[in-house]
């Protein structure tokens, strides 16, 4: 080893005749302007340095390079731009080798593809995930990947955004060799020395031959174009990715790069890019708390009370994460059903080949069932998921208070009930919080961490730690009826019900909400979740309902007939013979017509845009109230709740980001317009008024620490 020079974001050190360039830009070596500038300079200097025969690129820390610096998108570009740096690397007269470890994603993989040789370490993750941010690989990736791995495999990589393991990347032709060395420097030096020993010179991906059969490649592009048109529902960048790969086949390399750049800039300008990047950061911000964070309590053994839909799903999530789990049910028969629900999930995964028999066994071996609460005496955290009934929950918490060990955290999975009232059944409300999972609990990413009046800071920290271990996205919420998500949902669902009574059919409303980008509309959702749950909540709320507020009875008419949705074969839709896709039901339309007559409503028509605007305005207005009351910490947390828990279209960034993008003055004007017909329901939130009238937006309230 000789020489050493620090250049800031990329440092260099020479090992004999190999110049090792280490990209060092924590936390993930993203390609900021400083990194790009340093890279361009060291590559240039290497050309002129007679002592350098080869260049080795590696990352400092856990990752090679996670991609372009996402925080720079939307700001004016700073030279040198990444495609130029990649071209410069590829043009090097001396061989350039990249050693890939940890994340080699997006622009990081593009740098590696511009290098002349690639070696990957075990555990490396390679991918072109730009599509998840509304972009396409814009530093030559759409031109080099197809030349290295063919049109089909590169389209697959770019359209799914998936990560490839080192072995899969080798098989695909994306890397040249694997190394079992744990240290990237040793692995990279060893490989580079081998290359120099055999006299290997620069070998450029632009000249690679995987697109040799143009007819086959173009047929793959056509098929991808059709798939994208049929499945990506309004997304902008997938079609641009296909166009860029078509250019890779039809155009010479340099012209293809120009086409890619033009398509990339179109994606960069699209509101979808802004929405998706907002979602990326919003999800990472939810766990950030102002002030000094408390340390979580010990978290090794979990207890669950209730083995129904949610208890079983939570058990699976915990077993998947490696926790030992004890489930308590009311009696042997209920416990057996709970156990069967857990086993059923694993049996299905086994059948689909997504789990090995050994994995199934080892997970179930960590599962214990009991009917005696005493079995929970060694649990560090106990989650209650029994019936949604205050008396039942308080009785359970009084029992837990007797058996739980000192310092154990007690959590309720209630959807709506007052966590402080539940905590009052114990002698230690500081240990109690809400952990509101979403169904199916082993799949849905969202976890509302509901903080009660007396909940201790380390109890909250333990809830966040559990989310981290379960790979969920935690969002802090305050106590109110329905917390963040269900509280807001109740309001925009009410707006939908009012439109239904005023003339829109549930099928028109569902179609308009789907056209906005949701996977399903509110009435399909209600049928899936089961109408009985909402009905029970409406009955519970009836005594406190404001008589001045309009109340639409159509859903009650269906529930009174036992039409609870899919599980009963009919709800708003018909599900003949257990069908999962519902059919429109003329009897439901007749019931709606009768209800309109009873309520003396003259039906009118709503365009899809009318429906969307009312639905969103109700959502945004209630979300503003949730913020104002401190139930949510920041607007972006509300976005995350709707993205991760309710199917809000990710490319629109969540309701708060969407409101900002259309303009708060327009949302307020809509609400004021609707208030002319129904001032009791459409009361503009004071926060919305204040922001709109001062020309501010929700984003101005986002803060992370
Ligand atoms: N730019 C800027 N910041 C980034 C970043 C990026 N590309 N990737 C991650 N970060 C930040 C995160 O915001 C987070 O910051 P914080 O600590 O302040 O919240 C920090 O790095 C750590 O990220 P994670 O919490 O996600 O850490 P993990 O270890 O769980 O995951 C990862 C690491 C797999 C690299 C993940 O962060 C990831 O997937 N990043 C995005 C990768 C990506 O999309 N790359 C493509 C970018 S677009 C591009 O390259 C365009 C080009 O073609 C021109
Ligand atoms: P469920 O009816 O499927 O299961 C409840 C289980 O609790 C039953 O198996 C019952 O035997 C058991 N149980 C009742 N009393 C008990 C007691 N004293 N001790 C031990 N076990 C007892 O209900 P589900 O859907 O699982 O809901 C449970 C809780 O989760 C409710 O508070 C609900 O509001 C909430 N929730 C439900 C969601 C859903 O989509 N189903 C989503 C999020 C939260």
Short mmCIF file of C-alpha atoms and ligand atoms in Angstrom, two decimals, residues 304-312 314 328-331 334-335 337-338 341 370-371 373 384-389 392-393 395-396 399 412-417 435-440 486 529 533, ligand 2:
data_model
loop_
_atom_site.label_atom_id
_atom_site.label_comp_id
_atom_site.label_asym_id
_atom_site.label_seq_id
_atom_site.Cartn_x
_atom_site.Cartn_y
_atom_site.Cartn_z
CA UNK A 304 -51.61 -12.38 23.14
CA UNK A 305 -55.13 -12.48 24.56
CA UNK A 306 -57.73 -13.56 22.02
CA UNK A 307 -57.16 -15.90 19.10
CA UNK A 308 -59.68 -14.49 16.63
CA UNK A 309 -58.91 -12.82 13.31
CA UNK A 310 -56.56 -10.25 14.83
CA UNK A 311 -55.05 -12.27 17.68
CA UNK A 312 -54.06 -15.05 15.28
CA UNK A 314 -50.61 -10.78 15.35
CA UNK A 328 -54.65 -17.07 25.94
CA UNK A 329 -58.26 -17.76 24.97
CA UNK A 330 -61.46 -18.05 26.93
CA UNK A 331 -61.85 -21.82 26.71
CA UNK A 334 -61.75 -21.09 21.30
CA UNK A 335 -58.06 -21.79 21.89
CA UNK A 337 -59.74 -22.34 16.83
CA UNK A 338 -57.03 -19.76 17.51
CA UNK A 341 -56.01 -20.04 12.47
CA UNK A 370 -53.36 -21.58 27.32
CA UNK A 371 -56.72 -20.83 28.89
CA UNK A 373 -53.93 -16.04 32.29
CA UNK A 384 -55.13 -7.88 23.93
CA UNK A 385 -57.31 -8.64 20.88
CA UNK A 386 -60.65 -9.71 22.36
CA UNK A 387 -64.14 -8.51 21.39
CA UNK A 388 -64.56 -4.77 20.81
CA UNK A 389 -66.47 -4.21 24.05
CA UNK A 392 -64.85 -7.26 28.22
CA UNK A 393 -61.61 -5.35 27.65
CA UNK A 395 -62.11 -7.34 32.64
CA UNK A 396 -59.18 -8.66 30.60
CA UNK A 399 -56.74 -9.93 34.96
CA UNK A 412 -54.84 -3.14 23.43
CA UNK A 413 -55.61 -3.68 19.76
CA UNK A 414 -58.92 -1.84 20.05
CA UNK A 415 -60.10 -0.14 16.86
CA UNK A 416 -62.05 2.69 18.46
CA UNK A 417 -62.33 2.39 22.24
CA UNK A 435 -51.15 -1.10 19.45
CA UNK A 436 -53.63 -0.94 16.60
CA UNK A 437 -52.76 -3.53 13.97
CA UNK A 438 -54.53 -3.74 10.61
CA UNK A 439 -56.04 -6.85 9.10
CA UNK A 440 -54.46 -9.21 8.01
CA UNK A 486 -60.56 4.97 11.53
CA UNK A 529 -64.24 -6.12 6.12
CA UNK A 533 -68.31 -4.20 12.53
P1 LIG B 2 -62.76 -11.87 16.76
O1 LIG B 2 -64.17 -11.92 17.18
O2 LIG B 2 -62.33 -12.55 15.52
O3 LIG B 2 -61.84 -12.46 17.93
C1 LIG B 2 -61.99 -12.12 19.29
C2 LIG B 2 -61.47 -13.31 20.10
O4 LIG B 2 -61.35 -12.92 21.45
C3 LIG B 2 -62.38 -14.52 20.06
O5 LIG B 2 -61.65 -15.63 19.59
C4 LIG B 2 -62.81 -14.69 21.51
O6 LIG B 2 -62.96 -16.05 21.87
C5 LIG B 2 -61.67 -14.04 22.25
N1 LIG B 2 -62.05 -13.57 23.59
C6 LIG B 2 -63.14 -12.87 23.94
N2 LIG B 2 -63.10 -12.62 25.28
C7 LIG B 2 -61.97 -13.16 25.75
C8 LIG B 2 -61.39 -13.23 27.03
N3 LIG B 2 -61.97 -12.68 28.08
N4 LIG B 2 -60.20 -13.86 27.17
C9 LIG B 2 -59.60 -14.42 26.11
N5 LIG B 2 -60.13 -14.38 24.87
C10 LIG B 2 -61.28 -13.76 24.69
O7 LIG B 2 -62.39 -10.33 16.73
P2 LIG B 2 -61.21 -9.60 15.91
O8 LIG B 2 -61.71 -9.18 14.59
O9 LIG B 2 -59.99 -10.43 16.01
O10 LIG B 2 -61.03 -8.27 16.76
C11 LIG B 2 -60.36 -8.25 18.01
C12 LIG B 2 -60.04 -6.83 18.39
O11 LIG B 2 -59.22 -6.26 17.38
C13 LIG B 2 -61.24 -5.90 18.49
O12 LIG B 2 -61.00 -4.98 19.52
C14 LIG B 2 -61.29 -5.21 17.15
O13 LIG B 2 -61.92 -3.96 17.20
C15 LIG B 2 -59.81 -5.06 16.87
N6 LIG B 2 -59.45 -4.93 15.47
C16 LIG B 2 -60.08 -5.65 14.50
C17 LIG B 2 -59.73 -5.51 13.17
C18 LIG B 2 -60.38 -6.34 12.11
O14 LIG B 2 -60.23 -5.98 10.92
N7 LIG B 2 -61.04 -7.41 12.43
C19 LIG B 2 -58.64 -4.56 12.76
C20 LIG B 2 -58.00 -3.92 13.88
C21 LIG B 2 -58.41 -4.07 15.16
#
